[in-house]
PDB file of C-alpha atoms in Angstrom:
ATOM      1  CA  UNK T 282      12.725   3.282 -15.281  1.00 47.00           C
ATOM      2  CA  UNK T 283      11.563   0.368 -13.204  1.00 43.00           C
ATOM      3  CA  UNK T 284      14.141  -1.742 -11.373  1.00 44.00           C
ATOM      4  CA  UNK T 285      12.870  -4.808 -13.226  1.00 40.00           C
ATOM      5  CA  UNK T 286      14.006  -3.265 -16.537  1.00 41.00           C
ATOM      6  CA  UNK T 287      17.569  -2.741 -15.265  1.00 42.00           C
ATOM      7  CA  UNK T 288      17.722  -6.528 -14.399  1.00 43.00           C
ATOM      8  CA  UNK T 289      16.305  -7.686 -17.701  1.00 42.00           C
ATOM      9  CA  UNK T 290      18.403 -10.252 -19.797  1.00 46.00           C
ATOM     10  CA  UNK T 291      20.906  -8.609 -22.198  1.00 45.00           C
ATOM     11  CA  UNK T 292      19.538 -10.508 -25.134  1.00 42.00           C
ATOM     12  CA  UNK T 293      17.277  -8.344 -27.319  1.00 41.00           C
ATOM     13  CA  UNK T 294      14.859 -11.152 -27.686  1.00 41.00           C
ATOM     14  CA  UNK T 295      14.153 -11.203 -23.902  1.00 40.00           C
ATOM     15  CA  UNK T 296      13.866  -7.457 -23.628  1.00 38.00           C
ATOM     16  CA  UNK T 297      11.273  -6.892 -26.566  1.00 40.00           C
ATOM     17  CA  UNK T 298       8.507  -8.829 -24.938  1.00 40.00           C
ATOM     18  CA  UNK T 299       8.872  -6.942 -21.687  1.00 37.00           C
ATOM     19  CA  UNK T 300       8.717  -3.671 -23.462  1.00 36.00           C
ATOM     20  CA  UNK T 301       5.693  -4.644 -25.321  1.00 40.00           C
ATOM     21  CA  UNK T 302       4.011  -5.918 -22.269  1.00 41.00           C
ATOM     22  CA  UNK T 303       4.792  -2.599 -20.344  1.00 41.00           C
ATOM     23  CA  UNK T 304       3.582  -0.408 -23.204  1.00 44.00           C
ATOM     24  CA  UNK T 305      -0.071  -1.459 -23.244  1.00 45.00           C
ATOM     25  CA  UNK T 306      -2.207   1.632 -24.078  1.00 47.00           C
ATOM     26  CA  UNK T 307      -3.083   3.455 -20.883  1.00 47.00           C
ATOM     27  CA  UNK T 308      -6.823   3.561 -19.814  1.00 46.00           C
ATOM     28  CA  UNK T 309      -6.881   7.061 -18.219  1.00 44.00           C
ATOM     29  CA  UNK T 310     -10.501   6.812 -17.325  1.00 40.00           C
ATOM     30  CA  UNK T 311     -10.477   3.464 -15.451  1.00 40.00           C
ATOM     31  CA  UNK T 312      -9.854   3.103 -11.771  1.00 44.00           C
ATOM     32  CA  UNK T 313      -7.533   0.971  -9.933  1.00 43.00           C
ATOM     33  CA  UNK T 314      -9.420  -2.208  -8.912  1.00 44.00           C
ATOM     34  CA  UNK T 315     -11.092  -1.913  -5.410  1.00 40.00           C
ATOM     35  CA  UNK T 316     -10.015  -5.391  -4.302  1.00 40.00           C
ATOM     36  CA  UNK T 317      -6.341  -4.854  -3.238  1.00 42.00           C
ATOM     37  CA  UNK T 318      -5.608  -8.505  -2.989  1.00 41.00           C
ATOM     38  CA  UNK T 319      -7.291  -9.598  -6.266  1.00 42.00           C
ATOM     39  CA  UNK T 320      -5.116 -11.397  -8.691  1.00 41.00           C
ATOM     40  CA  UNK T 321      -4.183  -9.085 -11.605  1.00 45.00           C
ATOM     41  CA  UNK T 322      -5.632 -10.299 -15.003  1.00 47.00           C
ATOM     42  CA  UNK T 323      -3.230 -12.059 -17.340  1.00 47.00           C
ATOM     43  CA  UNK T 324      -1.971 -10.143 -20.251  1.00 47.00           C
ATOM     44  CA  UNK T 325      -3.612 -10.996 -23.568  1.00 48.00           C
ATOM     45  CA  UNK T 326      -0.343 -12.265 -25.264  1.00 46.00           C
ATOM     46  CA  UNK T 327       0.596 -15.478 -23.716  1.00 44.00           C
ATOM     47  CA  UNK T 328       4.341 -15.108 -24.192  1.00 44.00           C
ATOM     48  CA  UNK T 329       4.515 -11.681 -22.738  1.00 41.00           C
ATOM     49  CA  UNK T 330       3.851 -12.555 -19.085  1.00 41.00           C
ATOM     50  CA  UNK T 331       6.287 -15.410 -19.154  1.00 38.00           C
ATOM     51  CA  UNK T 332       9.074 -13.265 -20.647  1.00 37.00           C
ATOM     52  CA  UNK T 333       8.452 -10.374 -18.133  1.00 39.00           C
ATOM     53  CA  UNK T 334       8.044 -12.790 -15.108  1.00 36.00           C
ATOM     54  CA  UNK T 335      11.736 -13.673 -14.937  1.00 33.00           C
ATOM     55  CA  UNK T 336      13.220 -10.120 -14.638  1.00 36.00           C
ATOM     56  CA  UNK T 337      10.466  -9.188 -12.200  1.00 37.00           C
ATOM     57  CA  UNK T 338      11.401 -12.095  -9.976  1.00 36.00           C
ATOM     58  CA  UNK T 339      15.153 -11.195 -10.220  1.00 35.00           C
ATOM     59  CA  UNK T 340      14.412  -7.575  -9.234  1.00 46.00           C
ATOM     60  CA  UNK T 341      12.418  -8.710  -6.201  1.00 45.00           C
ATOM     61  CA  UNK T 342      15.334 -10.813  -4.865  1.00 53.00           C
ATOM     62  CA  UNK T 343      18.306  -8.358  -4.217  1.00 56.00           C
ATOM     63  CA  UNK T 344      21.792  -9.757  -3.623  1.00 65.00           C
ATOM     64  CA  UNK T 345      21.898 -11.154  -0.026  1.00 70.00           C
ATOM     65  CA  UNK T 346      24.493  -9.858   2.413  1.00 76.00           C
ATOM     66  CA  UNK T 347      27.583 -12.100   3.121  1.00 67.00           C
ATOM     67  CA  UNK T 348      26.918 -12.171   6.790  1.00 78.00           C
ATOM     68  CA  UNK T 349      23.744 -13.755   8.204  1.00 86.00           C
ATOM     69  CA  UNK T 350      21.369 -12.153  10.600  1.00 86.00           C
ATOM     70  CA  UNK T 351      22.139 -14.928  13.142  1.00 84.00           C
ATOM     71  CA  UNK T 352      25.884 -14.105  13.000  1.00 86.00           C
ATOM     72  CA  UNK T 353      25.206 -10.478  13.752  1.00 87.00           C
ATOM     73  CA  UNK T 354      23.030 -11.501  16.694  1.00 83.00           C
ATOM     74  CA  UNK T 355      25.766 -13.778  18.071  1.00 85.00           C
ATOM     75  CA  UNK T 356      28.044 -10.637  18.279  1.00 85.00           C
ATOM     76  CA  UNK T 357      25.422  -8.616  20.289  1.00 88.00           C
ATOM     77  CA  UNK T 358      25.822  -7.926  24.022  1.00 87.00           C
ATOM     78  CA  UNK T 359      23.227  -8.971  26.490  1.00 89.00           C
ATOM     79  CA  UNK T 360      21.611  -5.537  26.591  1.00 90.00           C
ATOM     80  CA  UNK T 361      21.278  -5.415  22.850  1.00 89.00           C
ATOM     81  CA  UNK T 362      19.747  -8.865  22.668  1.00 90.00           C
ATOM     82  CA  UNK T 363      17.218  -7.872  25.298  1.00 92.00           C
ATOM     83  CA  UNK T 364      16.245  -4.845  23.210  1.00 90.00           C
ATOM     84  CA  UNK T 365      15.827  -7.072  20.109  1.00 91.00           C
ATOM     85  CA  UNK T 366      13.702  -9.563  22.152  1.00 91.00           C
ATOM     86  CA  UNK T 367      11.433  -6.648  23.252  1.00 92.00           C
ATOM     87  CA  UNK T 368      10.883  -5.383  19.714  1.00 92.00           C
ATOM     88  CA  UNK T 369      10.050  -8.747  18.345  1.00 91.00           C
ATOM     89  CA  UNK T 370       7.733  -9.426  21.227  1.00 91.00           C
ATOM     90  CA  UNK T 371       5.628  -6.485  20.266  1.00 88.00           C
ATOM     91  CA  UNK T 372       4.503  -8.689  17.218  1.00 88.00           C
ATOM     92  CA  UNK T 373       4.411  -5.584  14.927  1.00 91.00           C
ATOM     93  CA  UNK T 374       7.538  -6.558  13.034  1.00 92.00           C
ATOM     94  CA  UNK T 375       9.394  -9.812  12.320  1.00 90.00           C
ATOM     95  CA  UNK T 376      12.831 -10.738  10.970  1.00 90.00           C
ATOM     96  CA  UNK T 377      12.785 -13.147   7.967  1.00 90.00           C
ATOM     97  CA  UNK T 378      16.348 -14.463   8.429  1.00 88.00           C
ATOM     98  CA  UNK T 379      16.225 -16.841   5.401  1.00 89.00           C
ATOM     99  CA  UNK T 380      15.157 -14.114   2.999  1.00 90.00           C
ATOM    100  CA  UNK T 381      16.826 -11.065   4.756  1.00 92.00           C
ATOM    101  CA  UNK T 382      13.731  -9.190   5.074  1.00 92.00           C
ATOM    102  CA  UNK T 383      11.980  -7.101   7.764  1.00 93.00           C
ATOM    103  CA  UNK T 384       8.279  -7.743   7.642  1.00 91.00           C
ATOM    104  CA  UNK T 385       5.321  -6.081   9.320  1.00 91.00           C
ATOM    105  CA  UNK T 386       2.416  -8.065  10.856  1.00 87.00           C
ATOM    106  CA  UNK T 387       0.034  -5.347   9.931  1.00 86.00           C
ATOM    107  CA  UNK T 388       0.041  -3.829   6.445  1.00 87.00           C
ATOM    108  CA  UNK T 389       0.793  -0.170   6.059  1.00 91.00           C
ATOM    109  CA  UNK T 390      -2.388   1.225   4.541  1.00 92.00           C
ATOM    110  CA  UNK T 391      -2.148   4.102   2.128  1.00 94.00           C
ATOM    111  CA  UNK T 392      -4.912   6.433   0.878  1.00 93.00           C
ATOM    112  CA  UNK T 393      -6.241   5.051  -2.376  1.00 91.00           C
ATOM    113  CA  UNK T 394      -5.268   6.726  -5.567  1.00 90.00           C
ATOM    114  CA  UNK T 395      -7.217   6.211  -8.900  1.00 90.00           C
ATOM    115  CA  UNK T 396      -5.124   5.713 -12.002  1.00 89.00           C
ATOM    116  CA  UNK T 397      -4.264   9.014 -13.537  1.00 87.00           C
ATOM    117  CA  UNK T 398      -4.767  11.019 -10.223  1.00 92.00           C
ATOM    118  CA  UNK T 399      -1.685  12.686  -8.725  1.00 95.00           C
ATOM    119  CA  UNK T 400       0.480   9.878  -7.673  1.00 94.00           C
ATOM    120  CA  UNK T 401       0.988  11.170  -4.046  1.00 95.00           C
ATOM    121  CA  UNK T 402       1.489   8.856  -1.018  1.00 96.00           C
ATOM    122  CA  UNK T 403      -0.308   9.406   2.267  1.00 95.00           C
ATOM    123  CA  UNK T 404      -0.923   6.810   5.048  1.00 96.00           C
ATOM    124  CA  UNK T 405      -4.636   6.158   5.887  1.00 94.00           C
ATOM    125  CA  UNK T 406      -3.767   6.215   9.610  1.00 95.00           C
ATOM    126  CA  UNK T 407      -0.714   8.215  10.379  1.00 95.00           C
ATOM    127  CA  UNK T 408      -0.589   7.277  14.018  1.00 95.00           C
ATOM    128  CA  UNK T 409      -0.711   3.503  13.355  1.00 93.00           C
ATOM    129  CA  UNK T 410       1.945   3.789  10.602  1.00 95.00           C
ATOM    130  CA  UNK T 411       4.233   5.562  13.070  1.00 96.00           C
ATOM    131  CA  UNK T 412       3.720   2.917  15.721  1.00 94.00           C
ATOM    132  CA  UNK T 413       4.668   0.229  13.192  1.00 94.00           C
ATOM    133  CA  UNK T 414       7.573   2.012  11.624  1.00 97.00           C
ATOM    134  CA  UNK T 415       8.936   2.981  15.053  1.00 96.00           C
ATOM    135  CA  UNK T 416       9.539  -0.631  15.619  1.00 95.00           C
ATOM    136  CA  UNK T 417      11.327  -1.015  12.184  1.00 96.00           C
ATOM    137  CA  UNK T 418      13.514   1.975  13.106  1.00 97.00           C
ATOM    138  CA  UNK T 419      14.355   0.164  16.561  1.00 95.00           C
ATOM    139  CA  UNK T 420      15.262  -2.914  14.584  1.00 95.00           C
ATOM    140  CA  UNK T 421      17.584  -0.831  12.393  1.00 96.00           C
ATOM    141  CA  UNK T 422      19.070   0.807  15.477  1.00 95.00           C
ATOM    142  CA  UNK T 423      19.869  -2.691  16.912  1.00 94.00           C
ATOM    143  CA  UNK T 424      21.234  -3.985  13.616  1.00 93.00           C
ATOM    144  CA  UNK T 425      23.277  -0.812  13.327  1.00 92.00           C
ATOM    145  CA  UNK T 426      25.192  -1.673  10.149  1.00 92.00           C
ATOM    146  CA  UNK T 427      22.279  -2.852   8.172  1.00 94.00           C
ATOM    147  CA  UNK T 428      21.154  -1.115   4.954  1.00 96.00           C
ATOM    148  CA  UNK T 429      17.749  -1.786   3.349  1.00 97.00           C
ATOM    149  CA  UNK T 430      15.839  -1.401   0.280  1.00 97.00           C
ATOM    150  CA  UNK T 431      12.429   0.094   1.112  1.00 98.00           C
ATOM    151  CA  UNK T 432      10.176  -1.495  -1.575  1.00 97.00           C
ATOM    152  CA  UNK T 433       6.875   0.022  -2.537  1.00 96.00           C
ATOM    153  CA  UNK T 434       4.583  -2.638  -4.146  1.00 94.00           C
ATOM    154  CA  UNK T 435       1.155  -2.009  -5.678  1.00 92.00           C
ATOM    155  CA  UNK T 436      -1.762  -4.012  -6.949  1.00 90.00           C
ATOM    156  CA  UNK T 437      -1.697  -2.965 -10.464  1.00 90.00           C
ATOM    157  CA  UNK T 438      -2.937  -5.043 -13.563  1.00 92.00           C
ATOM    158  CA  UNK T 439      -0.651  -5.376 -16.465  1.00 92.00           C
ATOM    159  CA  UNK T 440      -2.959  -3.107 -18.597  1.00 92.00           C
ATOM    160  CA  UNK T 441      -2.036  -0.153 -16.269  1.00 90.00           C
ATOM    161  CA  UNK T 442       1.704  -0.773 -15.740  1.00 92.00           C
ATOM    162  CA  UNK T 443       2.894   2.555 -16.976  1.00 95.00           C
ATOM    163  CA  UNK T 444       4.916   5.554 -15.751  1.00 95.00           C
ATOM    164  CA  UNK T 445       2.118   6.519 -13.316  1.00 95.00           C
ATOM    165  CA  UNK T 446       2.038   3.209 -11.655  1.00 94.00           C
ATOM    166  CA  UNK T 447       5.847   3.244 -11.085  1.00 96.00           C
ATOM    167  CA  UNK T 448       5.671   6.739  -9.775  1.00 96.00           C
ATOM    168  CA  UNK T 449       2.894   5.689  -7.195  1.00 96.00           C
ATOM    169  CA  UNK T 450       4.947   2.721  -6.050  1.00 97.00           C
ATOM    170  CA  UNK T 451       8.132   4.760  -5.631  1.00 98.00           C
ATOM    171  CA  UNK T 452       6.431   7.582  -3.854  1.00 97.00           C
ATOM    172  CA  UNK T 453       4.944   5.080  -1.341  1.00 97.00           C
ATOM    173  CA  UNK T 454       8.435   3.867  -0.643  1.00 98.00           C
ATOM    174  CA  UNK T 455       9.817   7.304  -0.409  1.00 98.00           C
ATOM    175  CA  UNK T 456       7.030   8.135   2.118  1.00 98.00           C
ATOM    176  CA  UNK T 457       8.058   5.253   4.373  1.00 98.00           C
ATOM    177  CA  UNK T 458      11.737   6.132   3.900  1.00 98.00           C
ATOM    178  CA  UNK T 459      11.112   9.722   4.926  1.00 98.00           C
ATOM    179  CA  UNK T 460       9.140   8.558   8.063  1.00 98.00           C
ATOM    180  CA  UNK T 461      12.037   6.239   9.041  1.00 98.00           C
ATOM    181  CA  UNK T 462      14.374   9.195   8.665  1.00 98.00           C
ATOM    182  CA  UNK T 463      12.244  11.262  10.945  1.00 97.00           C
ATOM    183  CA  UNK T 464      12.488   8.428  13.486  1.00 97.00           C
ATOM    184  CA  UNK T 465      16.349   8.620  13.463  1.00 97.00           C
ATOM    185  CA  UNK T 466      17.446   6.180  10.805  1.00 97.00           C
ATOM    186  CA  UNK T 467      20.243   7.632   8.558  1.00 97.00           C
ATOM    187  CA  UNK T 468      19.115   8.234   4.881  1.00 97.00           C
ATOM    188  CA  UNK T 469      22.361   6.682   3.652  1.00 97.00           C
ATOM    189  CA  UNK T 470      21.055   3.277   4.923  1.00 97.00           C
ATOM    190  CA  UNK T 471      17.824   3.483   3.122  1.00 98.00           C
ATOM    191  CA  UNK T 472      17.071   3.104  -0.618  1.00 98.00           C
ATOM    192  CA  UNK T 473      13.582   3.647  -1.915  1.00 98.00           C
ATOM    193  CA  UNK T 474      12.423   1.306  -4.833  1.00 97.00           C
ATOM    194  CA  UNK T 475       9.107   1.158  -6.552  1.00 97.00           C
ATOM    195  CA  UNK T 476       7.874  -2.292  -7.680  1.00 96.00           C
ATOM    196  CA  UNK T 477       4.351  -1.909  -9.177  1.00 94.00           C
ATOM    197  CA  UNK T 478       2.208  -4.894 -10.177  1.00 93.00           C
ATOM    198  CA  UNK T 479       4.159  -7.987 -11.559  1.00 95.00           C
ATOM    199  CA  UNK T 480       7.370  -6.088 -11.060  1.00 95.00           C
ATOM    200  CA  UNK T 481       7.021  -6.782  -7.296  1.00 92.00           C
ATOM    201  CA  UNK T 482       4.533  -8.966  -5.245  1.00 92.00           C
ATOM    202  CA  UNK T 483       1.447  -7.692  -7.005  1.00 90.00           C
ATOM    203  CA  UNK T 484      -0.005  -6.709  -3.602  1.00 91.00           C
ATOM    204  CA  UNK T 485      -0.395  -3.221  -2.031  1.00 89.00           C
ATOM    205  CA  UNK T 486       2.315  -3.444   0.659  1.00 91.00           C
ATOM    206  CA  UNK T 487       5.804  -2.217   1.667  1.00 94.00           C
ATOM    207  CA  UNK T 488       8.651  -4.607   2.348  1.00 94.00           C
ATOM    208  CA  UNK T 489      12.159  -4.048   3.686  1.00 96.00           C
ATOM    209  CA  UNK T 490      14.895  -6.094   2.049  1.00 95.00           C
ATOM    210  CA  UNK T 491      18.282  -6.224   3.872  1.00 94.00           C
ATOM    211  CA  UNK T 492      21.083  -5.490   1.393  1.00 94.00           C
ATOM    212  CA  UNK T 493      24.036  -5.111   3.832  1.00 91.00           C
ATOM    213  CA  UNK T 494      24.675  -6.136   7.417  1.00 88.00           C
TER     214      UNK T 494
END
């Protein structure tokens, strides 16, 4: 199931609208919209999006580590700090210290999949993806005790939020996780999560949320 459903409120009244919104009849013949950054259309039932938004936001904000990124940096020796400076000066990745996230200046582009096709994940440009993720791996080498959620987000309208969309989002996260592992990051430090449509940002992207430092 989607992470959002695990975080749904215990009350039955709150769960029911989410189930109803997620179970819209699938449209197998329709394609995913071409405009990746277009705003997904609102669900026809006015109450459903409101009820579903709360758990989606909760799922997008994992519990923050007790130690701050700045505190970890304070404990670094001069050589490690210099390595951190060099990685960040590449401008391919940045540290969002307030939100405990590693972000990429360039979006990882995946080959497009139409709704109902095999939900496989492949980079549009493998070499560029490796260049970006190599810097992510270097950051995780510097912050050697950090664990992260690798979040696969998709631009999926509510009408197509089904098992297929969750599978696509998760497979994209798994693809990035496998690439980081090939670059030397221990798999025990990485957790792949799929967040399609309103269960995440609603954009086609991958984010890294730091869950432990």
